[in-house]
mmCIF file of N, CA and C in Angstrom:
data_model
loop_
_atom_site.group_PDB
_atom_site.id
_atom_site.type_symbol
_atom_site.label_atom_id
_atom_site.label_comp_id
_atom_site.label_asym_id
_atom_site.label_seq_id
_atom_site.Cartn_x
_atom_site.Cartn_y
_atom_site.Cartn_z
ATOM 1 N N GLN I 26 -5.264 17.954 -4.468
ATOM 2 C CA GLN I 26 -4.676 16.894 -5.382
ATOM 3 C C GLN I 26 -3.776 16.039 -3.816
ATOM 4 N N VAL I 27 -2.933 15.292 -4.174
ATOM 5 C CA VAL I 27 -2.074 14.572 -3.794
ATOM 6 C C VAL I 27 -0.938 13.878 -4.868
ATOM 7 N N GLN I 28 0.199 14.314 -4.106
ATOM 8 C CA GLN I 28 1.063 13.691 -4.855
ATOM 9 C C GLN I 28 1.901 12.575 -3.736
ATOM 10 N N LEU I 29 2.031 10.965 -4.689
ATOM 11 C CA LEU I 29 2.453 10.259 -3.741
ATOM 12 C C LEU I 29 3.697 9.322 -4.113
ATOM 13 N N VAL I 30 5.126 9.175 -3.334
ATOM 14 C CA VAL I 30 6.342 8.880 -3.968
ATOM 15 C C VAL I 30 6.911 7.632 -2.688
ATOM 16 N N GLU I 31 6.971 6.358 -3.232
ATOM 17 C CA GLU I 31 7.227 5.205 -2.807
ATOM 18 C C GLU I 31 8.542 5.282 -2.979
ATOM 19 N N SER I 32 8.577 4.350 -1.481
ATOM 20 C CA SER I 32 10.530 4.151 -1.287
ATOM 21 C C SER I 32 10.853 2.736 -0.779
ATOM 22 N N GLY I 33 11.555 2.246 -0.529
ATOM 23 C CA GLY I 33 12.132 0.943 0.246
ATOM 24 C C GLY I 33 12.058 -0.044 -0.469
ATOM 25 N N GLY I 34 11.539 -0.290 -1.384
ATOM 26 C CA GLY I 34 11.330 -1.146 -2.164
ATOM 27 C C GLY I 34 13.002 -2.311 -1.931
ATOM 28 N N GLY I 35 13.575 -3.172 -3.062
ATOM 29 C CA GLY I 35 14.803 -4.330 -2.882
ATOM 30 C C GLY I 35 14.446 -5.233 -3.271
ATOM 31 N N LEU I 36 16.013 -6.080 -3.130
ATOM 32 C CA LEU I 36 15.923 -7.344 -3.038
ATOM 33 C C LEU I 36 15.962 -7.908 -1.354
ATOM 34 N N VAL I 37 15.146 -8.893 -1.462
ATOM 35 C CA VAL I 37 15.270 -10.136 -0.372
ATOM 36 C C VAL I 37 15.072 -10.956 -0.435
ATOM 37 N N GLN I 38 15.478 -11.671 0.315
ATOM 38 C CA GLN I 38 16.063 -13.294 0.391
ATOM 39 C C GLN I 38 14.284 -13.913 1.028
ATOM 40 N N ALA I 39 13.867 -15.155 0.356
ATOM 41 C CA ALA I 39 12.843 -15.515 1.315
ATOM 42 C C ALA I 39 12.715 -15.266 2.857
ATOM 43 N N GLY I 40 11.519 -15.325 3.246
ATOM 44 C CA GLY I 40 11.742 -15.439 4.692
ATOM 45 C C GLY I 40 12.640 -13.802 5.430
ATOM 46 N N GLY I 41 12.612 -12.839 4.542
ATOM 47 C CA GLY I 41 12.952 -11.448 4.733
ATOM 48 C C GLY I 41 11.644 -10.666 4.944
ATOM 49 N N SER I 42 12.545 -9.293 5.469
ATOM 50 C CA SER I 42 11.229 -8.433 5.890
ATOM 51 C C SER I 42 11.639 -7.094 4.972
ATOM 52 N N LEU I 43 11.130 -5.963 4.711
ATOM 53 C CA LEU I 43 11.122 -5.053 3.739
ATOM 54 C C LEU I 43 10.122 -3.922 4.326
ATOM 55 N N ARG I 44 10.294 -2.474 4.206
ATOM 56 C CA ARG I 44 9.305 -1.769 4.958
ATOM 57 C C ARG I 44 9.436 -0.873 3.873
ATOM 58 N N LEU I 45 7.942 -0.479 3.494
ATOM 59 C CA LEU I 45 7.957 0.401 2.507
ATOM 60 C C LEU I 45 7.728 1.794 2.947
ATOM 61 N N SER I 46 7.956 2.762 2.308
ATOM 62 C CA SER I 46 6.991 4.131 2.879
ATOM 63 C C SER I 46 6.486 4.920 1.322
ATOM 64 N N CYS I 47 5.268 5.470 2.133
ATOM 65 C CA CYS I 47 4.825 6.413 1.043
ATOM 66 C C CYS I 47 4.415 7.968 1.356
ATOM 67 N N ALA I 48 5.167 8.751 0.624
ATOM 68 C CA ALA I 48 5.862 9.705 1.360
ATOM 69 C C ALA I 48 4.366 10.707 0.283
ATOM 70 N N ALA I 49 3.388 11.178 1.083
ATOM 71 C CA ALA I 49 2.539 12.643 0.101
ATOM 72 C C ALA I 49 2.530 13.897 0.775
ATOM 73 N N SER I 50 2.586 14.463 -1.012
ATOM 74 C CA SER I 50 2.264 15.705 -0.721
ATOM 75 C C SER I 50 0.976 16.701 -0.352
ATOM 76 N N GLY I 51 1.409 17.765 0.024
ATOM 77 C CA GLY I 51 0.430 18.497 0.710
ATOM 78 C C GLY I 51 -0.435 18.688 2.233
ATOM 79 N N ARG I 52 -1.287 19.175 2.291
ATOM 80 C CA ARG I 52 -1.395 19.634 3.665
ATOM 81 C C ARG I 52 -3.095 18.786 4.234
ATOM 82 N N THR I 53 -3.417 18.053 3.413
ATOM 83 C CA THR I 53 -4.777 17.151 3.508
ATOM 84 C C THR I 53 -4.514 15.619 3.407
ATOM 85 N N PHE I 54 -3.572 15.082 3.944
ATOM 86 C CA PHE I 54 -2.957 13.954 4.214
ATOM 87 C C PHE I 54 -4.112 12.978 4.478
ATOM 88 N N SER I 55 -4.574 13.673 6.337
ATOM 89 C CA SER I 55 -5.329 13.150 6.871
ATOM 90 C C SER I 55 -6.713 12.606 6.567
ATOM 91 N N THR I 56 -7.496 13.319 5.184
ATOM 92 C CA THR I 56 -8.542 13.307 4.619
ATOM 93 C C THR I 56 -8.332 12.257 3.973
ATOM 94 N N TYR I 57 -7.358 11.556 3.644
ATOM 95 C CA TYR I 57 -7.041 10.331 2.576
ATOM 96 C C TYR I 57 -7.343 8.978 3.453
ATOM 97 N N ALA I 58 -8.038 8.050 3.039
ATOM 98 C CA ALA I 58 -7.324 6.940 2.974
ATOM 99 C C ALA I 58 -6.750 6.340 2.267
ATOM 100 N N MET I 59 -5.621 5.188 2.660
ATOM 101 C CA MET I 59 -4.677 5.120 1.817
ATOM 102 C C MET I 59 -4.390 3.479 1.625
ATOM 103 N N GLY I 60 -3.836 3.265 0.630
ATOM 104 C CA GLY I 60 -4.430 1.690 0.110
ATOM 105 C C GLY I 60 -2.616 1.263 -0.749
ATOM 106 N N TRP I 61 -2.192 -0.319 -0.621
ATOM 107 C CA TRP I 61 -1.011 -0.342 -1.252
ATOM 108 C C TRP I 61 -1.644 -1.541 -2.522
ATOM 109 N N PHE I 62 -0.925 -1.290 -3.386
ATOM 110 C CA PHE I 62 -1.412 -2.536 -4.163
ATOM 111 C C PHE I 62 -0.479 -3.245 -4.779
ATOM 112 N N ARG I 63 -0.111 -4.279 -5.350
ATOM 113 C CA ARG I 63 0.979 -4.555 -5.597
ATOM 114 C C ARG I 63 0.467 -5.097 -7.603
ATOM 115 N N GLN I 64 1.619 -5.376 -8.545
ATOM 116 C CA GLN I 64 1.110 -5.686 -9.794
ATOM 117 C C GLN I 64 2.230 -6.915 -9.756
ATOM 118 N N ALA I 65 2.885 -7.723 -10.461
ATOM 119 C CA ALA I 65 3.479 -8.678 -10.682
ATOM 120 C C ALA I 65 3.277 -8.881 -12.632
ATOM 121 N N PRO I 66 4.407 -8.996 -12.691
ATOM 122 C CA PRO I 66 4.232 -9.030 -14.487
ATOM 123 C C PRO I 66 3.211 -9.795 -15.042
ATOM 124 N N GLY I 67 2.445 -9.768 -15.593
ATOM 125 C CA GLY I 67 0.959 -10.466 -16.696
ATOM 126 C C GLY I 67 0.289 -10.581 -15.679
ATOM 127 N N LYS I 68 0.142 -9.978 -15.096
ATOM 128 C CA LYS I 68 -0.979 -9.747 -13.618
ATOM 129 C C LYS I 68 -1.711 -8.737 -13.389
ATOM 130 N N GLU I 69 -2.862 -9.183 -13.437
ATOM 131 C CA GLU I 69 -3.786 -7.600 -12.648
ATOM 132 C C GLU I 69 -2.667 -7.085 -11.236
ATOM 133 N N ARG I 70 -3.387 -5.584 -11.455
ATOM 134 C CA ARG I 70 -2.824 -5.433 -10.071
ATOM 135 C C ARG I 70 -3.766 -5.995 -8.748
ATOM 136 N N GLU I 71 -3.415 -5.609 -7.696
ATOM 137 C CA GLU I 71 -4.242 -7.015 -6.276
ATOM 138 C C GLU I 71 -3.597 -6.304 -5.606
ATOM 139 N N PHE I 72 -4.939 -6.239 -4.946
ATOM 140 C CA PHE I 72 -5.076 -5.308 -3.178
ATOM 141 C C PHE I 72 -4.177 -6.264 -2.462
ATOM 142 N N VAL I 73 -3.563 -5.009 -1.516
ATOM 143 C CA VAL I 73 -2.770 -5.154 -0.546
ATOM 144 C C VAL I 73 -2.844 -5.132 0.710
ATOM 145 N N ALA I 74 -3.241 -3.518 1.067
ATOM 146 C CA ALA I 74 -3.875 -3.210 2.541
ATOM 147 C C ALA I 74 -4.280 -2.101 2.582
ATOM 148 N N ALA I 75 -5.124 -1.756 3.257
ATOM 149 C CA ALA I 75 -5.870 -0.422 3.093
ATOM 150 C C ALA I 75 -5.424 0.194 4.838
ATOM 151 N N ILE I 76 -5.653 1.456 4.737
ATOM 152 C CA ILE I 76 -5.601 1.983 6.285
ATOM 153 C C ILE I 76 -6.624 3.178 6.417
ATOM 154 N N SER I 77 -7.380 3.381 7.330
ATOM 155 C CA SER I 77 -8.338 4.773 7.316
ATOM 156 C C SER I 77 -7.741 5.497 7.236
ATOM 157 N N ARG I 78 -7.966 7.092 6.992
ATOM 158 C CA ARG I 78 -7.911 8.395 7.609
ATOM 159 C C ARG I 78 -7.226 8.704 9.082
ATOM 160 N N SER I 79 -7.923 7.689 9.990
ATOM 161 C CA SER I 79 -7.295 8.204 11.522
ATOM 162 C C SER I 79 -6.334 7.395 11.467
ATOM 163 N N GLY I 80 -6.578 6.269 10.745
ATOM 164 C CA GLY I 80 -5.024 4.918 10.697
ATOM 165 C C GLY I 80 -5.723 4.086 11.827
ATOM 166 N N GLY I 81 -7.701 4.354 12.197
ATOM 167 C CA GLY I 81 -7.497 3.239 13.246
ATOM 168 C C GLY I 81 -8.425 1.807 12.797
ATOM 169 N N SER I 82 -8.422 2.019 11.432
ATOM 170 C CA SER I 82 -8.554 0.774 10.448
ATOM 171 C C SER I 82 -7.873 0.236 9.937
ATOM 172 N N THR I 83 -7.613 -1.243 9.619
ATOM 173 C CA THR I 83 -7.632 -1.497 8.314
ATOM 174 C C THR I 83 -7.982 -2.238 7.975
ATOM 175 N N TYR I 84 -7.488 -3.246 6.489
ATOM 176 C CA TYR I 84 -7.768 -4.182 6.071
ATOM 177 C C TYR I 84 -6.836 -4.081 4.955
ATOM 178 N N TYR I 85 -6.631 -6.346 5.022
ATOM 179 C CA TYR I 85 -5.777 -6.910 4.176
ATOM 180 C C TYR I 85 -6.609 -7.374 3.118
ATOM 181 N N GLY I 86 -5.925 -7.722 2.171
ATOM 182 C CA GLY I 86 -5.848 -9.018 1.059
ATOM 183 C C GLY I 86 -5.239 -10.518 2.055
ATOM 184 N N ASP I 87 -6.422 -11.165 1.086
ATOM 185 C CA ASP I 87 -6.136 -12.680 2.195
ATOM 186 C C ASP I 87 -4.552 -13.152 2.240
ATOM 187 N N SER I 88 -3.896 -13.034 0.825
ATOM 188 C CA SER I 88 -2.891 -13.328 0.554
ATOM 189 C C SER I 88 -1.438 -12.773 1.529
ATOM 190 N N VAL I 89 -1.567 -12.026 1.828
ATOM 191 C CA VAL I 89 -0.374 -11.048 3.114
ATOM 192 C C VAL I 89 -1.469 -11.038 4.526
ATOM 193 N N LYS I 90 -2.300 -11.561 4.881
ATOM 194 C CA LYS I 90 -2.744 -10.827 6.631
ATOM 195 C C LYS I 90 -2.233 -11.894 6.815
ATOM 196 N N GLY I 91 -1.863 -11.481 7.939
ATOM 197 C CA GLY I 91 -0.436 -12.299 9.431
ATOM 198 C C GLY I 91 0.508 -11.790 8.968
ATOM 199 N N ARG I 92 0.979 -11.787 8.078
ATOM 200 C CA ARG I 92 2.190 -10.908 7.497
ATOM 201 C C ARG I 92 2.911 -9.856 7.452
ATOM 202 N N PHE I 93 1.547 -9.019 6.629
ATOM 203 C CA PHE I 93 1.844 -7.236 6.308
ATOM 204 C C PHE I 93 1.548 -6.645 7.257
ATOM 205 N N THR I 94 1.698 -5.216 7.300
ATOM 206 C CA THR I 94 0.891 -4.485 8.359
ATOM 207 C C THR I 94 1.600 -2.799 7.759
ATOM 208 N N ILE I 95 0.109 -2.226 7.711
ATOM 209 C CA ILE I 95 0.024 -1.376 7.547
ATOM 210 C C ILE I 95 0.031 0.311 8.040
ATOM 211 N N SER I 96 0.470 0.964 8.377
ATOM 212 C CA SER I 96 0.283 2.315 9.181
ATOM 213 C C SER I 96 0.423 3.303 8.251
ATOM 214 N N ARG I 97 0.072 4.727 9.098
ATOM 215 C CA ARG I 97 0.542 5.742 8.645
ATOM 216 C C ARG I 97 0.768 6.879 10.411
ATOM 217 N N ASP I 98 1.872 7.649 9.475
ATOM 218 C CA ASP I 98 1.686 8.819 10.482
ATOM 219 C C ASP I 98 1.688 9.957 10.083
ATOM 220 N N ASN I 99 0.278 10.568 10.202
ATOM 221 C CA ASN I 99 -0.128 12.000 9.829
ATOM 222 C C ASN I 99 0.237 13.496 9.990
ATOM 223 N N ALA I 100 1.328 13.114 11.333
ATOM 224 C CA ALA I 100 2.082 14.404 11.245
ATOM 225 C C ALA I 100 3.132 14.462 10.161
ATOM 226 N N LYS I 101 3.762 12.887 9.647
ATOM 227 C CA LYS I 101 4.724 12.733 8.756
ATOM 228 C C LYS I 101 4.325 12.731 7.095
ATOM 229 N N ASN I 102 3.069 12.956 6.940
ATOM 230 C CA ASN I 102 2.539 12.281 5.305
ATOM 231 C C ASN I 102 3.114 11.087 5.401
ATOM 232 N N THR I 103 2.891 10.002 5.546
ATOM 233 C CA THR I 103 3.178 8.774 5.160
ATOM 234 C C THR I 103 2.836 7.962 5.969
ATOM 235 N N VAL I 104 2.491 7.103 5.021
ATOM 236 C CA VAL I 104 2.000 5.224 4.907
ATOM 237 C C VAL I 104 2.659 4.465 5.072
ATOM 238 N N TYR I 105 3.008 3.763 5.692
ATOM 239 C CA TYR I 105 3.904 2.355 5.751
ATOM 240 C C TYR I 105 3.469 0.871 5.799
ATOM 241 N N LEU I 106 3.805 0.512 4.764
ATOM 242 C CA LEU I 106 3.940 -1.315 4.539
ATOM 243 C C LEU I 106 4.957 -2.078 5.236
ATOM 244 N N GLN I 107 4.619 -2.502 6.641
ATOM 245 C CA GLN I 107 6.274 -3.705 6.796
ATOM 246 C C GLN I 107 5.287 -5.068 6.262
ATOM 247 N N MET I 108 6.537 -5.669 5.881
ATOM 248 C CA MET I 108 6.578 -6.956 5.053
ATOM 249 C C MET I 108 7.639 -7.900 5.670
ATOM 250 N N ASN I 109 6.367 -8.913 6.418
ATOM 251 C CA ASN I 109 7.525 -9.813 6.774
ATOM 252 C C ASN I 109 7.754 -11.273 6.863
ATOM 253 N N SER I 110 8.390 -11.920 6.379
ATOM 254 C CA SER I 110 7.843 -13.817 6.234
ATOM 255 C C SER I 110 7.643 -13.397 4.575
ATOM 256 N N LEU I 111 8.489 -12.712 3.754
ATOM 257 C CA LEU I 111 8.320 -12.828 2.321
ATOM 258 C C LEU I 111 8.784 -14.049 1.613
ATOM 259 N N LYS I 112 7.454 -14.010 0.551
ATOM 260 C CA LYS I 112 7.779 -15.170 0.165
ATOM 261 C C LYS I 112 8.159 -14.940 -1.211
ATOM 262 N N PRO I 113 8.401 -15.679 -2.700
ATOM 263 C CA PRO I 113 8.546 -15.526 -3.952
ATOM 264 C C PRO I 113 7.647 -14.995 -4.817
ATOM 265 N N GLU I 114 6.894 -15.150 -3.953
ATOM 266 C CA GLU I 114 5.141 -14.413 -4.522
ATOM 267 C C GLU I 114 5.128 -13.119 -4.030
ATOM 268 N N ASP I 115 5.350 -13.059 -3.404
ATOM 269 C CA ASP I 115 5.470 -11.525 -3.509
ATOM 270 C C ASP I 115 6.025 -10.104 -4.096
ATOM 271 N N THR I 116 6.214 -10.980 -5.139
ATOM 272 C CA THR I 116 7.622 -9.901 -5.686
ATOM 273 C C THR I 116 6.653 -9.497 -6.774
ATOM 274 N N ALA I 117 6.785 -8.008 -6.491
ATOM 275 C CA ALA I 117 6.032 -7.444 -7.457
ATOM 276 C C ALA I 117 6.274 -5.778 -7.228
ATOM 277 N N VAL I 118 5.511 -5.044 -7.972
ATOM 278 C CA VAL I 118 5.860 -3.622 -8.127
ATOM 279 C C VAL I 118 4.573 -2.826 -6.961
ATOM 280 N N TYR I 119 5.393 -2.387 -6.017
ATOM 281 C CA TYR I 119 4.427 -1.937 -5.090
ATOM 282 C C TYR I 119 4.220 -0.926 -5.171
ATOM 283 N N TYR I 120 2.384 -0.161 -4.835
ATOM 284 C CA TYR I 120 2.272 1.315 -5.552
ATOM 285 C C TYR I 120 1.271 1.620 -4.594
ATOM 286 N N CYS I 121 1.716 2.701 -3.548
ATOM 287 C CA CYS I 121 0.387 3.269 -2.653
ATOM 288 C C CYS I 121 -0.632 4.426 -4.003
ATOM 289 N N ALA I 122 -1.101 4.558 -2.729
ATOM 290 C CA ALA I 122 -2.642 4.846 -3.756
ATOM 291 C C ALA I 122 -3.743 5.856 -2.719
ATOM 292 N N ALA I 123 -3.927 7.230 -2.791
ATOM 293 C CA ALA I 123 -5.040 7.713 -1.822
ATOM 294 C C ALA I 123 -6.442 7.827 -2.497
ATOM 295 N N THR I 124 -7.139 7.881 -1.483
ATOM 296 C CA THR I 124 -8.936 8.257 -2.102
ATOM 297 C C THR I 124 -9.475 9.290 -0.984
ATOM 298 N N ASN I 125 -10.375 9.681 -1.180
ATOM 299 C CA ASN I 125 -11.415 9.717 -0.581
ATOM 300 C C ASN I 125 -12.581 9.203 -0.080
ATOM 301 N N PRO I 126 -12.662 8.670 0.547
ATOM 302 C CA PRO I 126 -13.553 7.583 1.161
ATOM 303 C C PRO I 126 -14.540 7.951 1.294
ATOM 304 N N TYR I 127 -15.596 7.065 0.695
ATOM 305 C CA TYR I 127 -16.856 6.934 0.579
ATOM 306 C C TYR I 127 -18.112 5.532 1.789
ATOM 307 N N ARG I 128 -16.626 4.924 1.368
ATOM 308 C CA ARG I 128 -17.209 3.530 2.745
ATOM 309 C C ARG I 128 -15.496 3.580 3.250
ATOM 310 N N PHE I 129 -15.723 2.235 4.102
ATOM 311 C CA PHE I 129 -14.143 1.559 4.229
ATOM 312 C C PHE I 129 -14.174 0.032 4.597
ATOM 313 N N PRO I 130 -13.321 -0.858 4.006
ATOM 314 C CA PRO I 130 -12.259 -0.583 3.507
ATOM 315 C C PRO I 130 -12.849 -0.453 1.270
ATOM 316 N N LEU I 131 -12.078 0.546 0.469
ATOM 317 C CA LEU I 131 -11.698 0.128 -0.775
ATOM 318 C C LEU I 131 -10.301 -0.919 -1.034
ATOM 319 N N THR I 132 -11.336 -1.674 -2.125
ATOM 320 C CA THR I 132 -10.317 -2.831 -1.933
ATOM 321 C C THR I 132 -10.150 -3.026 -4.089
ATOM 322 N N ARG I 133 -10.735 -2.383 -4.130
ATOM 323 C CA ARG I 133 -10.627 -2.211 -6.050
ATOM 324 C C ARG I 133 -9.806 -1.319 -6.238
ATOM 325 N N ALA I 134 -8.658 -1.268 -7.176
ATOM 326 C CA ALA I 134 -8.019 -0.148 -7.894
ATOM 327 C C ALA I 134 -8.444 1.119 -8.199
ATOM 328 N N HIS I 135 -9.295 1.066 -8.951
ATOM 329 C CA HIS I 135 -10.379 1.690 -9.618
ATOM 330 C C HIS I 135 -10.886 3.174 -8.438
ATOM 331 N N GLU I 136 -10.786 2.334 -7.346
ATOM 332 C CA GLU I 136 -11.971 3.686 -6.278
ATOM 333 C C GLU I 136 -10.304 4.402 -5.849
ATOM 334 N N TYR I 137 -9.742 4.054 -5.853
ATOM 335 C CA TYR I 137 -8.579 4.881 -5.454
ATOM 336 C C TYR I 137 -8.079 6.276 -6.707
ATOM 337 N N ALA I 138 -7.881 7.406 -6.368
ATOM 338 C CA ALA I 138 -7.799 8.237 -7.313
ATOM 339 C C ALA I 138 -6.251 9.497 -7.276
ATOM 340 N N TYR I 139 -5.680 8.657 -6.909
ATOM 341 C CA TYR I 139 -4.302 9.649 -6.510
ATOM 342 C C TYR I 139 -3.057 8.098 -6.341
ATOM 343 N N TRP I 140 -1.984 8.082 -7.465
ATOM 344 C CA TRP I 140 -1.335 6.565 -7.218
ATOM 345 C C TRP I 140 -0.086 7.383 -7.131
ATOM 346 N N GLY I 141 0.590 6.247 -6.892
ATOM 347 C CA GLY I 141 2.737 6.634 -6.481
ATOM 348 C C GLY I 141 2.841 6.092 -7.800
ATOM 349 N N GLN I 142 4.470 5.940 -8.351
ATOM 350 C CA GLN I 142 4.903 5.276 -9.324
ATOM 351 C C GLN I 142 5.603 4.544 -9.126
ATOM 352 N N GLY I 143 5.431 3.607 -8.265
ATOM 353 C CA GLY I 143 5.526 2.377 -7.129
ATOM 354 C C GLY I 143 6.736 1.701 -6.989
ATOM 355 N N THR I 144 7.349 1.117 -6.240
ATOM 356 C CA THR I 144 8.240 0.388 -6.070
ATOM 357 C C THR I 144 8.634 -0.821 -6.424
ATOM 358 N N GLN I 145 9.711 -1.709 -6.793
ATOM 359 C CA GLN I 145 9.994 -2.942 -7.265
ATOM 360 C C GLN I 145 10.246 -4.049 -5.803
ATOM 361 N N VAL I 146 9.965 -4.994 -5.742
ATOM 362 C CA VAL I 146 9.939 -5.884 -4.555
ATOM 363 C C VAL I 146 10.715 -7.231 -4.953
ATOM 364 N N THR I 147 11.587 -7.660 -4.634
ATOM 365 C CA THR I 147 11.945 -8.772 -5.621
ATOM 366 C C THR I 147 12.490 -9.886 -4.363
ATOM 367 N N VAL I 148 12.001 -11.206 -4.668
ATOM 368 C CA VAL I 148 12.439 -11.928 -2.976
ATOM 369 C C VAL I 148 12.642 -12.966 -4.109
ATOM 370 N N SER I 149 13.904 -13.039 -3.370
ATOM 371 C CA SER I 149 14.164 -14.480 -4.221
ATOM 372 C C SER I 149 14.251 -15.944 -3.174
ATOM 373 N N SER I 150 14.399 -17.275 -4.039
ATOM 374 C CA SER I 150 14.151 -18.032 -3.163
ATOM 375 C C SER I 150 15.526 -18.583 -2.893
#
């Protein structure tokens, strides 16, 4: 098992940047593919980005492509989401998730077994 704790959310103006972090417990972090999802009020959970176990492959949802960057540091058991050029529609609770991947990328929430508690990102116009 792995436990995930997100941090780095907050309030930012449109056009600004934030970096989210997700710290994982355990010694097997590098065996998990990681993903970021987000959920706005009244909406379904949306795929944001995924990264392979080594970090060599990444994949993004269309709405964030070119603005967000996912990365990981396996030595620190941490995955990051750098968010630039933020828009009000990026406002949501952001979750990191881990999975034992049978393929890459995995973009559906049910394909991830472990989840963090979420961190709120609010982008003001």
